[in-house]
mmCIF file of C-alpha atoms in Angstrom:
data_model
loop_
_atom_site.group_PDB
_atom_site.id
_atom_site.type_symbol
_atom_site.label_atom_id
_atom_site.label_comp_id
_atom_site.label_asym_id
_atom_site.label_seq_id
_atom_site.Cartn_x
_atom_site.Cartn_y
_atom_site.Cartn_z
ATOM 1 C CA UNK A 16 149.657 12.053 134.274
ATOM 2 C CA UNK A 17 153.222 10.970 134.999
ATOM 3 C CA UNK A 18 153.738 8.485 132.173
ATOM 4 C CA UNK A 19 156.603 6.119 132.904
ATOM 5 C CA UNK A 20 157.709 3.141 130.829
ATOM 6 C CA UNK A 21 159.699 0.139 131.993
ATOM 7 C CA UNK A 22 162.856 0.233 129.850
ATOM 8 C CA UNK A 23 165.633 -2.348 129.663
ATOM 9 C CA UNK A 24 169.261 -1.342 130.229
ATOM 10 C CA UNK A 25 170.995 -2.085 126.920
ATOM 11 C CA UNK A 26 174.446 -1.372 128.340
ATOM 12 C CA UNK A 27 176.146 0.339 131.278
ATOM 13 C CA UNK A 28 179.823 1.164 131.613
ATOM 14 C CA UNK A 29 182.182 3.321 133.669
ATOM 15 C CA UNK A 30 183.215 6.499 131.854
ATOM 16 C CA UNK A 31 185.290 7.557 134.886
ATOM 17 C CA UNK A 32 185.689 5.847 138.251
ATOM 18 C CA UNK A 33 182.628 7.665 139.651
ATOM 19 C CA UNK A 34 180.500 8.139 136.529
ATOM 20 C CA UNK A 35 178.440 5.488 134.709
ATOM 21 C CA UNK A 36 176.941 5.817 131.235
ATOM 22 C CA UNK A 37 173.626 4.033 130.709
ATOM 23 C CA UNK A 38 172.266 3.076 127.282
ATOM 24 C CA UNK A 39 168.548 2.333 127.097
ATOM 25 C CA UNK A 40 166.896 -0.227 124.844
ATOM 26 C CA UNK A 41 163.890 1.787 123.671
ATOM 27 C CA UNK A 42 161.362 -0.608 122.067
ATOM 28 C CA UNK A 43 160.415 0.109 118.463
ATOM 29 C CA UNK A 44 156.821 0.890 119.450
ATOM 30 C CA UNK A 45 158.006 3.610 121.884
ATOM 31 C CA UNK A 46 160.655 5.274 119.733
ATOM 32 C CA UNK A 47 158.269 7.922 118.439
ATOM 33 C CA UNK A 48 157.259 8.818 121.985
ATOM 34 C CA UNK A 49 160.933 8.985 122.979
ATOM 35 C CA UNK A 50 162.031 11.260 120.124
ATOM 36 C CA UNK A 51 164.119 14.013 121.710
ATOM 37 C CA UNK A 52 165.950 17.235 121.028
ATOM 38 C CA UNK A 53 169.581 17.816 121.896
ATOM 39 C CA UNK A 54 169.925 19.074 125.471
ATOM 40 C CA UNK A 55 166.762 17.418 126.811
ATOM 41 C CA UNK A 56 166.666 15.062 129.793
ATOM 42 C CA UNK A 57 165.064 11.823 130.974
ATOM 43 C CA UNK A 58 163.378 11.382 134.337
ATOM 44 C CA UNK A 59 164.293 8.005 135.854
ATOM 45 C CA UNK A 60 162.433 6.242 138.652
ATOM 46 C CA UNK A 61 163.421 3.324 140.860
ATOM 47 C CA UNK A 62 162.413 1.894 144.225
ATOM 48 C CA UNK A 63 165.489 1.895 146.443
ATOM 49 C CA UNK A 64 165.304 0.413 149.962
ATOM 50 C CA UNK A 65 161.532 0.605 149.772
ATOM 51 C CA UNK A 66 161.460 4.280 148.730
ATOM 52 C CA UNK A 67 160.448 5.613 145.320
ATOM 53 C CA UNK A 68 163.234 7.872 144.022
ATOM 54 C CA UNK A 69 163.086 10.054 140.897
ATOM 55 C CA UNK A 70 165.965 11.879 139.266
ATOM 56 C CA UNK A 71 166.448 13.735 135.989
ATOM 57 C CA UNK A 72 169.554 13.171 133.873
ATOM 58 C CA UNK A 73 170.422 14.916 130.627
ATOM 59 C CA UNK A 74 170.811 12.841 127.492
ATOM 60 C CA UNK A 75 174.467 12.844 126.464
ATOM 61 C CA UNK A 76 173.681 11.123 123.165
ATOM 62 C CA UNK A 77 172.511 13.004 120.101
ATOM 63 C CA UNK A 78 169.243 12.436 118.215
ATOM 64 C CA UNK A 79 171.307 11.858 115.068
ATOM 65 C CA UNK A 80 172.880 8.789 116.705
ATOM 66 C CA UNK A 81 169.524 7.048 117.182
ATOM 67 C CA UNK A 82 170.390 6.089 120.752
ATOM 68 C CA UNK A 83 169.417 7.101 124.262
ATOM 69 C CA UNK A 84 172.227 7.549 126.783
ATOM 70 C CA UNK A 85 172.627 9.352 130.091
ATOM 71 C CA UNK A 86 175.657 9.732 132.355
ATOM 72 C CA UNK A 87 175.170 9.437 136.112
ATOM 73 C CA UNK A 88 177.927 10.772 138.344
ATOM 74 C CA UNK A 89 178.094 9.309 141.844
ATOM 75 C CA UNK A 90 177.656 11.942 144.541
ATOM 76 C CA UNK A 91 178.141 11.637 148.285
ATOM 77 C CA UNK A 92 174.989 10.303 149.982
ATOM 78 C CA UNK A 93 173.200 10.282 146.626
ATOM 79 C CA UNK A 94 170.703 7.426 146.787
ATOM 80 C CA UNK A 95 169.978 7.211 143.075
ATOM 81 C CA UNK A 96 173.495 7.917 141.793
ATOM 82 C CA UNK A 97 174.961 5.350 144.205
ATOM 83 C CA UNK A 98 172.386 2.777 143.089
ATOM 84 C CA UNK A 99 173.260 3.361 139.427
ATOM 85 C CA UNK A 100 177.025 3.266 139.917
ATOM 86 C CA UNK A 101 177.170 0.357 142.380
ATOM 87 C CA UNK A 102 174.199 -1.912 141.622
ATOM 88 C CA UNK A 103 172.552 -1.281 138.253
ATOM 89 C CA UNK A 104 173.616 -3.709 135.522
ATOM 90 C CA UNK A 105 172.976 -4.584 131.901
ATOM 91 C CA UNK A 106 169.604 -6.300 131.486
ATOM 92 C CA UNK A 107 167.984 -4.553 134.462
ATOM 93 C CA UNK A 108 164.933 -2.333 133.991
ATOM 94 C CA UNK A 109 164.274 1.269 135.011
ATOM 95 C CA UNK A 110 161.067 3.289 134.894
ATOM 96 C CA UNK A 111 161.605 6.168 132.476
ATOM 97 C CA UNK A 112 159.518 9.184 131.494
ATOM 98 C CA UNK A 113 159.725 10.386 127.846
ATOM 99 C CA UNK A 114 162.260 13.170 127.114
ATOM 100 C CA UNK A 115 161.583 16.671 128.376
ATOM 101 C CA UNK A 116 163.350 20.015 128.715
ATOM 102 C CA UNK A 117 163.944 23.325 126.948
ATOM 103 C CA UNK A 118 167.758 23.563 127.068
ATOM 104 C CA UNK A 119 168.233 23.761 123.316
ATOM 105 C CA UNK A 120 167.871 25.920 120.251
ATOM 106 C CA UNK A 121 166.549 24.921 116.835
ATOM 107 C CA UNK A 122 168.884 23.363 114.293
ATOM 108 C CA UNK A 123 169.283 25.357 111.079
ATOM 109 C CA UNK A 124 171.315 23.428 108.446
ATOM 110 C CA UNK A 125 171.397 26.390 106.060
ATOM 111 C CA UNK A 126 172.990 28.815 108.523
ATOM 112 C CA UNK A 127 176.580 29.089 109.764
ATOM 113 C CA UNK A 128 176.404 29.786 113.498
ATOM 114 C CA UNK A 129 179.100 30.348 116.100
ATOM 115 C CA UNK A 130 178.382 28.609 119.403
ATOM 116 C CA UNK A 131 180.195 28.776 122.714
ATOM 117 C CA UNK A 132 179.613 26.475 125.683
ATOM 118 C CA UNK A 133 180.740 26.320 129.310
ATOM 119 C CA UNK A 134 180.436 23.154 131.401
ATOM 120 C CA UNK A 135 181.631 21.870 134.755
ATOM 121 C CA UNK A 136 181.911 18.156 135.564
ATOM 122 C CA UNK A 137 178.741 16.262 134.695
ATOM 123 C CA UNK A 138 177.329 19.467 133.227
ATOM 124 C CA UNK A 139 178.969 18.276 130.010
ATOM 125 C CA UNK A 140 176.132 15.795 129.364
ATOM 126 C CA UNK A 141 173.561 18.083 127.690
ATOM 127 C CA UNK A 142 176.358 20.188 126.197
ATOM 128 C CA UNK A 143 177.822 17.112 124.485
ATOM 129 C CA UNK A 144 174.434 16.268 122.980
ATOM 130 C CA UNK A 145 174.090 19.842 121.736
ATOM 131 C CA UNK A 146 177.599 19.947 120.253
ATOM 132 C CA UNK A 147 177.250 16.608 118.433
ATOM 133 C CA UNK A 148 173.878 17.573 116.984
ATOM 134 C CA UNK A 149 174.729 21.034 115.693
ATOM 135 C CA UNK A 150 178.098 20.012 114.270
ATOM 136 C CA UNK A 151 176.480 17.087 112.436
ATOM 137 C CA UNK A 152 173.467 18.965 111.079
ATOM 138 C CA UNK A 153 174.907 22.456 110.544
ATOM 139 C CA UNK A 154 177.977 21.886 108.327
ATOM 140 C CA UNK A 155 179.215 25.480 108.565
ATOM 141 C CA UNK A 156 178.723 26.033 112.308
ATOM 142 C CA UNK A 157 181.518 26.178 114.906
ATOM 143 C CA UNK A 158 181.879 25.554 118.652
ATOM 144 C CA UNK A 159 184.187 26.695 121.411
ATOM 145 C CA UNK A 160 183.928 24.552 124.572
ATOM 146 C CA UNK A 161 185.283 25.683 127.952
ATOM 147 C CA UNK A 162 185.189 22.643 130.250
ATOM 148 C CA UNK A 163 186.052 22.644 133.975
ATOM 149 C CA UNK A 164 187.103 19.522 135.917
ATOM 150 C CA UNK A 165 189.260 18.503 138.879
ATOM 151 C CA UNK A 166 191.843 16.491 136.940
ATOM 152 C CA UNK A 167 192.450 14.883 133.559
ATOM 153 C CA UNK A 168 191.211 11.524 134.870
ATOM 154 C CA UNK A 169 187.924 13.068 136.008
ATOM 155 C CA UNK A 170 187.075 14.524 132.579
ATOM 156 C CA UNK A 171 183.831 12.864 131.519
ATOM 157 C CA UNK A 172 183.761 11.944 127.801
ATOM 158 C CA UNK A 173 187.346 13.114 127.271
ATOM 159 C CA UNK A 174 187.992 10.617 124.451
ATOM 160 C CA UNK A 175 184.688 11.307 122.708
ATOM 161 C CA UNK A 176 185.338 15.044 122.826
ATOM 162 C CA UNK A 177 188.780 14.515 121.286
ATOM 163 C CA UNK A 178 187.216 12.386 118.534
ATOM 164 C CA UNK A 179 184.794 15.213 117.786
ATOM 165 C CA UNK A 180 187.743 17.586 117.534
ATOM 166 C CA UNK A 181 189.347 15.290 114.952
ATOM 167 C CA UNK A 182 186.138 14.571 113.046
ATOM 168 C CA UNK A 183 185.169 18.236 112.794
ATOM 169 C CA UNK A 184 188.693 19.575 112.445
ATOM 170 C CA UNK A 185 188.791 23.362 112.515
ATOM 171 C CA UNK A 186 185.169 23.657 113.635
ATOM 172 C CA UNK A 187 185.497 22.924 117.347
ATOM 173 C CA UNK A 188 188.012 24.217 119.893
ATOM 174 C CA UNK A 189 188.358 22.688 123.370
ATOM 175 C CA UNK A 190 189.715 24.472 126.452
ATOM 176 C CA UNK A 191 190.136 22.224 129.504
ATOM 177 C CA UNK A 192 190.282 23.986 132.882
ATOM 178 C CA UNK A 193 191.549 21.911 135.845
ATOM 179 C CA UNK A 194 191.345 22.669 139.577
ATOM 180 C CA UNK A 195 193.573 19.902 141.011
ATOM 181 C CA UNK A 196 196.305 19.639 138.355
ATOM 182 C CA UNK A 197 198.597 22.310 136.986
ATOM 183 C CA UNK A 198 198.460 23.215 133.317
ATOM 184 C CA UNK A 199 201.294 24.862 131.432
ATOM 185 C CA UNK A 200 198.967 27.745 130.540
ATOM 186 C CA UNK A 201 198.085 29.685 133.708
ATOM 187 C CA UNK A 202 194.679 30.706 132.357
ATOM 188 C CA UNK A 203 193.588 27.056 132.377
ATOM 189 C CA UNK A 204 194.426 26.496 136.058
ATOM 190 C CA UNK A 205 191.529 26.661 138.519
ATOM 191 C CA UNK A 206 187.888 27.670 138.336
ATOM 192 C CA UNK A 207 186.283 30.306 136.167
ATOM 193 C CA UNK A 208 186.737 33.753 137.682
ATOM 194 C CA UNK A 209 185.757 37.257 136.703
ATOM 195 C CA UNK A 210 189.339 37.941 135.633
ATOM 196 C CA UNK A 211 189.605 34.776 133.521
ATOM 197 C CA UNK A 212 186.305 35.441 131.808
ATOM 198 C CA UNK A 213 187.464 38.948 130.951
ATOM 199 C CA UNK A 214 190.572 37.445 129.332
ATOM 200 C CA UNK A 215 188.417 34.949 127.422
ATOM 201 C CA UNK A 216 186.056 37.621 126.098
ATOM 202 C CA UNK A 217 188.990 39.847 125.194
ATOM 203 C CA UNK A 218 191.369 37.310 123.631
ATOM 204 C CA UNK A 219 189.506 34.101 122.701
ATOM 205 C CA UNK A 220 185.770 34.725 122.328
ATOM 206 C CA UNK A 221 184.647 37.078 119.565
ATOM 207 C CA UNK A 222 181.571 38.214 121.481
ATOM 208 C CA UNK A 223 179.850 40.101 118.603
ATOM 209 C CA UNK A 224 180.118 36.946 116.451
ATOM 210 C CA UNK A 225 178.551 34.602 119.025
ATOM 211 C CA UNK A 226 175.123 33.337 117.989
ATOM 212 C CA UNK A 227 174.284 31.154 121.008
ATOM 213 C CA UNK A 228 175.862 30.317 124.350
ATOM 214 C CA UNK A 229 175.097 27.255 126.484
ATOM 215 C CA UNK A 230 176.135 26.959 130.140
ATOM 216 C CA UNK A 231 175.622 23.970 132.445
ATOM 217 C CA UNK A 232 177.001 23.658 135.953
ATOM 218 C CA UNK A 233 176.541 24.956 139.503
ATOM 219 C CA UNK A 234 174.464 28.080 140.071
ATOM 220 C CA UNK A 235 177.368 30.295 141.144
ATOM 221 C CA UNK A 236 179.373 29.428 138.023
ATOM 222 C CA UNK A 237 176.437 29.922 135.679
ATOM 223 C CA UNK A 238 175.505 33.351 136.970
ATOM 224 C CA UNK A 239 179.126 34.528 137.013
ATOM 225 C CA UNK A 240 179.605 33.520 133.369
ATOM 226 C CA UNK A 241 176.231 34.949 132.376
ATOM 227 C CA UNK A 242 176.951 38.318 133.971
ATOM 228 C CA UNK A 243 180.446 38.599 132.488
ATOM 229 C CA UNK A 244 179.270 37.690 128.987
ATOM 230 C CA UNK A 245 176.445 40.219 129.174
ATOM 231 C CA UNK A 246 178.914 42.833 130.442
ATOM 232 C CA UNK A 247 181.099 42.010 127.429
ATOM 233 C CA UNK A 248 178.183 42.713 125.096
ATOM 234 C CA UNK A 249 176.431 39.364 124.586
ATOM 235 C CA UNK A 250 172.646 39.639 124.411
ATOM 236 C CA UNK A 251 170.724 37.822 127.170
ATOM 237 C CA UNK A 252 168.534 36.262 124.482
ATOM 238 C CA UNK A 253 171.553 34.300 123.236
ATOM 239 C CA UNK A 254 172.251 32.778 126.661
ATOM 240 C CA UNK A 255 170.871 29.361 127.622
ATOM 241 C CA UNK A 256 171.697 27.742 130.926
ATOM 242 C CA UNK A 257 170.774 24.707 132.965
ATOM 243 C CA UNK A 258 171.583 23.944 136.574
ATOM 244 C CA UNK A 259 172.356 20.397 137.618
ATOM 245 C CA UNK A 260 172.438 21.257 141.331
ATOM 246 C CA UNK A 261 171.021 24.092 143.362
ATOM 247 C CA UNK A 262 171.056 25.431 146.878
ATOM 248 C CA UNK A 263 168.741 28.052 148.324
ATOM 249 C CA UNK A 264 170.555 31.346 148.831
ATOM 250 C CA UNK A 265 169.799 33.813 151.612
ATOM 251 C CA UNK A 266 167.988 36.003 149.068
ATOM 252 C CA UNK A 267 165.874 33.021 148.009
ATOM 253 C CA UNK A 268 165.056 32.200 151.629
ATOM 254 C CA UNK A 269 163.809 35.752 152.150
ATOM 255 C CA UNK A 270 161.699 35.533 148.998
ATOM 256 C CA UNK A 271 160.251 32.155 150.061
ATOM 257 C CA UNK A 272 159.269 33.613 153.429
ATOM 258 C CA UNK A 273 157.531 36.552 151.743
ATOM 259 C CA UNK A 274 155.659 34.268 149.335
ATOM 260 C CA UNK A 275 154.457 31.941 152.074
ATOM 261 C CA UNK A 276 152.907 34.948 153.805
ATOM 262 C CA UNK A 277 150.754 35.447 150.679
ATOM 263 C CA UNK A 278 149.531 31.842 150.654
ATOM 264 C CA UNK A 279 145.743 31.500 150.582
ATOM 265 C CA UNK A 280 144.501 28.796 152.931
ATOM 266 C CA UNK A 281 142.127 26.202 151.499
ATOM 267 C CA UNK A 282 142.616 27.096 147.824
ATOM 268 C CA UNK A 283 140.369 25.107 145.487
ATOM 269 C CA UNK A 284 142.692 23.575 142.896
ATOM 270 C CA UNK A 285 141.782 22.100 139.515
ATOM 271 C CA UNK A 286 144.451 20.101 137.687
ATOM 272 C CA UNK A 287 143.963 19.525 133.947
ATOM 273 C CA UNK A 288 146.130 16.703 132.637
ATOM 274 C CA UNK A 289 145.587 14.824 129.403
ATOM 275 C CA UNK A 290 142.104 16.301 129.018
ATOM 276 C CA UNK A 291 141.002 15.034 132.436
ATOM 277 C CA UNK A 292 140.328 17.144 135.516
ATOM 278 C CA UNK A 293 141.397 16.478 139.095
ATOM 279 C CA UNK A 294 139.959 18.609 141.912
ATOM 280 C CA UNK A 295 141.190 19.034 145.467
ATOM 281 C CA UNK A 296 141.450 21.562 148.270
ATOM 282 C CA UNK A 297 144.921 22.623 149.418
ATOM 283 C CA UNK A 298 145.749 21.072 152.765
ATOM 284 C CA UNK A 299 147.418 23.418 155.245
ATOM 285 C CA UNK A 300 150.228 20.866 155.643
ATOM 286 C CA UNK A 301 151.401 21.548 152.063
ATOM 287 C CA UNK A 302 152.293 24.853 150.454
ATOM 288 C CA UNK A 303 153.077 23.987 146.805
ATOM 289 C CA UNK A 304 150.578 22.869 144.195
ATOM 290 C CA UNK A 305 152.595 19.737 143.397
ATOM 291 C CA UNK A 306 152.871 18.555 147.015
ATOM 292 C CA UNK A 307 149.210 19.295 147.635
ATOM 293 C CA UNK A 308 148.166 17.428 144.493
ATOM 294 C CA UNK A 309 150.337 14.390 145.242
ATOM 295 C CA UNK A 310 148.971 14.205 148.781
ATOM 296 C CA UNK A 311 145.448 14.303 147.346
ATOM 297 C CA UNK A 312 146.224 11.342 145.067
ATOM 298 C CA UNK A 313 147.088 13.008 141.749
ATOM 299 C CA UNK A 314 149.625 11.317 139.457
ATOM 300 C CA UNK A 315 151.702 14.181 138.088
ATOM 301 C CA UNK A 316 155.141 14.453 136.432
ATOM 302 C CA UNK A 317 157.975 15.635 138.666
ATOM 303 C CA UNK A 318 161.613 14.848 139.372
ATOM 304 C CA UNK A 319 163.928 17.210 141.241
ATOM 305 C CA UNK A 320 161.395 19.205 143.306
ATOM 306 C CA UNK A 321 164.021 21.935 143.430
ATOM 307 C CA UNK A 322 162.853 24.246 140.644
ATOM 308 C CA UNK A 323 165.653 23.075 138.360
ATOM 309 C CA UNK A 324 164.497 20.445 135.876
ATOM 310 C CA UNK A 325 161.100 21.805 134.638
ATOM 311 C CA UNK A 326 159.532 18.302 134.591
ATOM 312 C CA UNK A 327 156.607 19.640 136.666
ATOM 313 C CA UNK A 328 155.955 22.658 134.433
ATOM 314 C CA UNK A 329 152.313 23.635 133.948
ATOM 315 C CA UNK A 330 150.281 26.682 132.932
ATOM 316 C CA UNK A 331 147.965 28.765 135.129
ATOM 317 C CA UNK A 332 144.626 29.055 133.351
ATOM 318 C CA UNK A 333 142.736 30.745 136.177
ATOM 319 C CA UNK A 334 143.812 32.242 139.478
ATOM 320 C CA UNK A 335 147.349 32.997 140.602
ATOM 321 C CA UNK A 336 150.433 31.482 142.200
ATOM 322 C CA UNK A 337 153.968 32.586 142.992
ATOM 323 C CA UNK A 338 157.077 30.438 142.745
ATOM 324 C CA UNK A 339 159.479 30.133 145.670
ATOM 325 C CA UNK A 340 162.419 29.730 143.289
ATOM 326 C CA UNK A 341 162.706 29.326 139.537
ATOM 327 C CA UNK A 342 165.847 28.044 137.858
ATOM 328 C CA UNK A 343 164.151 26.425 134.861
ATOM 329 C CA UNK A 344 161.690 28.817 133.204
ATOM 330 C CA UNK A 345 162.739 31.853 131.211
ATOM 331 C CA UNK A 346 161.073 35.272 131.298
ATOM 332 C CA UNK A 347 158.921 34.539 128.245
ATOM 333 C CA UNK A 348 157.500 31.370 129.806
ATOM 334 C CA UNK A 349 156.731 33.134 133.073
ATOM 335 C CA UNK A 350 155.029 35.956 131.136
ATOM 336 C CA UNK A 351 152.798 33.323 129.513
ATOM 337 C CA UNK A 352 151.707 32.087 132.988
ATOM 338 C CA UNK A 353 153.856 28.954 133.094
ATOM 339 C CA UNK A 354 154.895 27.856 136.569
ATOM 340 C CA UNK A 355 156.874 25.083 138.231
ATOM 341 C CA UNK A 356 154.261 23.277 140.282
ATOM 342 C CA UNK A 357 156.915 22.053 142.737
ATOM 343 C CA UNK A 358 157.599 25.686 143.656
ATOM 344 C CA UNK A 359 154.191 27.289 143.070
ATOM 345 C CA UNK A 360 152.329 28.580 146.131
ATOM 346 C CA UNK A 361 148.642 29.439 145.429
ATOM 347 C CA UNK A 362 147.799 33.100 146.053
ATOM 348 C CA UNK A 363 144.134 32.997 145.024
ATOM 349 C CA UNK A 364 141.077 31.230 146.442
ATOM 350 C CA UNK A 365 140.732 29.207 143.247
ATOM 351 C CA UNK A 366 143.360 28.133 140.736
ATOM 352 C CA UNK A 367 143.242 26.041 137.556
ATOM 353 C CA UNK A 368 146.480 24.672 136.077
ATOM 354 C CA UNK A 369 147.020 22.711 132.878
ATOM 355 C CA UNK A 370 149.853 20.172 132.604
ATOM 356 C CA UNK A 371 149.128 19.543 128.921
ATOM 357 C CA UNK A 372 150.319 22.919 127.598
#
């Protein structure tokens, strides 16, 4: 069941001209349910112009701060982001689902770890939460942050990042890359490229010493950085990434077409959620388990519907399904039969999925 709570806006302010930071007033009786790990996100829901809209936003606060904050950057024609930046105010209420997400690694206070992180624009939000948490709880760990923006004025959390640099002097290095302003160091001008990443891995990043790497940004940037780091010798197991936007590539479109050809008409679906079962037959008008279930009246967790946020993750207990795209689950999760219900097309006459796993 999609469990939302009506939460009061404790504060909202402009971090940059097109990005608002929201602080939530989590009631004492809900704080245990809203305990989160660094890098996780909240799914927000609001009715805008008569339409229910859901969006997921990463928590930019850290669990050690005992607060819940997200940053919402206004995007062109973005219904929810425009609503937040132009209309939402302190004292208003939003429907919020408890924290979710797997973009994190365990904290180990007794170990000195070397972290690197790459972010673009609002991709800094989960990265900031991760940096604050590990620096606070792992006294011997270090971070290198490579952060891409258009200009100095568009850098989200610039002052907070500088304060972290001062507070944890010698343990965090910041490299700001700008696309619309010239820097005195040529390397820091423009987007990440294959050539720049080769310079970074040769001159700045001690690849063999890296324990974990976090990347958050557009798909093209993430996969470029991932491939170059792996080519430089970094193990794939040390790489963690999260997309905040996604488009369907030509390769994905071909895969989607092939999967839809395997779709079984009239699949009998059983949804297990919170110990309760919901049964329905897939309607030919819908091809994913989530859309079919919602049309049949099920109340399930979801947000982006783009295979990015993992809010709709569930586990196949019986039967089979194939995902159109998957930007959220790693190989181990897929091997354990986890799927994104928003992308999962049934390929068996009967399928049972559990949302409680």
